[in-house]
């Protein structure tokens, strides 16, 4: 039997802890950074705040560099913001699929995702007011492998994915985003 991607006992322990103390479910992820010239941005992870308590162990632990490809006037020194968005969705889908599979007793052998971010630059560049500035669509092809699971079981996991993924929910529904001069 293959090793599960997610530990169902740890998931259930977390569910029990949050059920007993709902404030543990309130988490804030932080990222701080600055422009590194041109269109590039370098960010570092900040503290993870849970239940109002900051955990500084992740502060500065990871650096994320974004830039645009040269064909889009960037220096191509890092992953594009659109690719980071896809990475965020892919990472969340992986966590969600692994957790859902574990809760159903399915130990997945493989998770593969192929994602696309379609944008019409006519909107962003202000050339056509009828075209939105953001993505026109995001596509995700999911490949799951498990010798002992039926295709129907794997299809059910993928069908349930959108309503269980926090990042999918964030992208698919309005969320309040504020930007202010500090």
mmCIF file of N, CA and C in Angstrom, residues 3 16 21 31 35 41 46 56 62-64 68 77 80 84 105 121 125 135 142 149 164 167-168 173:
data_model
loop_
_atom_site.group_PDB
_atom_site.id
_atom_site.type_symbol
_atom_site.label_atom_id
_atom_site.label_comp_id
_atom_site.label_asym_id
_atom_site.label_seq_id
_atom_site.Cartn_x
_atom_site.Cartn_y
_atom_site.Cartn_z
ATOM 1 N N UNK A 3 2.008 5.182 0.628
ATOM 2 C CA UNK A 3 1.872 6.115 1.738
ATOM 3 C C UNK A 3 0.890 7.214 1.337
ATOM 4 N N UNK A 16 -10.963 18.529 15.289
ATOM 5 C CA UNK A 16 -11.432 18.489 16.677
ATOM 6 C C UNK A 16 -10.957 19.704 17.464
ATOM 7 N N UNK A 21 -12.196 24.978 19.849
ATOM 8 C CA UNK A 21 -11.780 26.380 19.977
ATOM 9 C C UNK A 21 -11.800 27.026 18.590
ATOM 10 N N UNK A 31 3.045 38.311 3.788
ATOM 11 C CA UNK A 31 4.162 38.407 2.864
ATOM 12 C C UNK A 31 4.576 39.875 2.831
ATOM 13 N N UNK A 35 9.830 46.153 -4.611
ATOM 14 C CA UNK A 35 10.257 46.058 -5.995
ATOM 15 C C UNK A 35 11.759 45.866 -6.028
ATOM 16 N N UNK A 41 9.434 41.931 -8.298
ATOM 17 C CA UNK A 41 9.088 42.096 -6.889
ATOM 18 C C UNK A 41 9.691 40.922 -6.131
ATOM 19 N N UNK A 46 6.139 36.296 5.941
ATOM 20 C CA UNK A 46 6.041 36.939 7.244
ATOM 21 C C UNK A 46 5.535 35.947 8.265
ATOM 22 N N UNK A 56 6.502 33.449 14.463
ATOM 23 C CA UNK A 56 7.574 34.064 13.681
ATOM 24 C C UNK A 56 8.520 33.050 13.036
ATOM 25 N N UNK A 62 11.108 31.979 3.447
ATOM 26 C CA UNK A 62 11.020 31.737 2.013
ATOM 27 C C UNK A 62 10.974 33.062 1.259
ATOM 28 N N UNK A 63 11.675 33.104 0.127
ATOM 29 C CA UNK A 63 11.673 34.281 -0.732
ATOM 30 C C UNK A 63 10.966 33.930 -2.034
ATOM 31 N N UNK A 64 10.090 34.811 -2.464
ATOM 32 C CA UNK A 64 9.353 34.632 -3.705
ATOM 33 C C UNK A 64 9.689 35.804 -4.615
ATOM 34 N N UNK A 68 7.787 39.713 -14.954
ATOM 35 C CA UNK A 68 7.082 39.350 -16.170
ATOM 36 C C UNK A 68 8.088 38.793 -17.180
ATOM 37 N N UNK A 77 13.133 37.581 -14.526
ATOM 38 C CA UNK A 77 13.985 37.161 -13.407
ATOM 39 C C UNK A 77 13.251 36.301 -12.389
ATOM 40 N N UNK A 80 6.038 34.712 -13.130
ATOM 41 C CA UNK A 80 5.088 35.809 -13.325
ATOM 42 C C UNK A 80 4.015 35.780 -12.234
ATOM 43 N N UNK A 84 2.301 32.569 -10.287
ATOM 44 C CA UNK A 84 2.191 32.419 -8.830
ATOM 45 C C UNK A 84 0.746 32.135 -8.429
ATOM 46 N N UNK A 105 -10.636 7.263 2.581
ATOM 47 C CA UNK A 105 -9.858 6.036 2.637
ATOM 48 C C UNK A 105 -9.126 5.710 1.353
ATOM 49 N N UNK A 121 -4.804 41.042 -22.866
ATOM 50 C CA UNK A 121 -4.075 42.251 -22.471
ATOM 51 C C UNK A 121 -4.739 43.542 -22.939
ATOM 52 N N UNK A 125 -4.131 46.786 -20.638
ATOM 53 C CA UNK A 125 -3.461 47.924 -21.279
ATOM 54 C C UNK A 125 -4.406 49.098 -21.530
ATOM 55 N N UNK A 135 -8.012 37.688 -15.403
ATOM 56 C CA UNK A 135 -8.121 36.460 -16.199
ATOM 57 C C UNK A 135 -9.490 36.329 -16.846
ATOM 58 N N UNK A 142 -6.806 17.720 -14.115
ATOM 59 C CA UNK A 142 -6.388 16.944 -12.940
ATOM 60 C C UNK A 142 -6.162 15.497 -13.349
ATOM 61 N N UNK A 149 -8.592 2.502 -6.570
ATOM 62 C CA UNK A 149 -9.773 3.369 -6.639
ATOM 63 C C UNK A 149 -10.371 3.297 -8.040
ATOM 64 N N UNK A 164 -14.488 22.628 -1.969
ATOM 65 C CA UNK A 164 -13.671 22.359 -0.788
ATOM 66 C C UNK A 164 -12.343 23.104 -0.760
ATOM 67 N N UNK A 167 -8.578 28.289 -1.919
ATOM 68 C CA UNK A 167 -8.081 29.192 -2.959
ATOM 69 C C UNK A 167 -9.070 29.240 -4.126
ATOM 70 N N UNK A 168 -9.675 28.119 -4.482
ATOM 71 C CA UNK A 168 -10.712 28.134 -5.511
ATOM 72 C C UNK A 168 -11.837 29.069 -5.076
ATOM 73 N N UNK A 173 -15.207 33.712 -5.941
ATOM 74 C CA UNK A 173 -16.187 34.549 -5.258
ATOM 75 C C UNK A 173 -15.566 35.894 -4.879
#
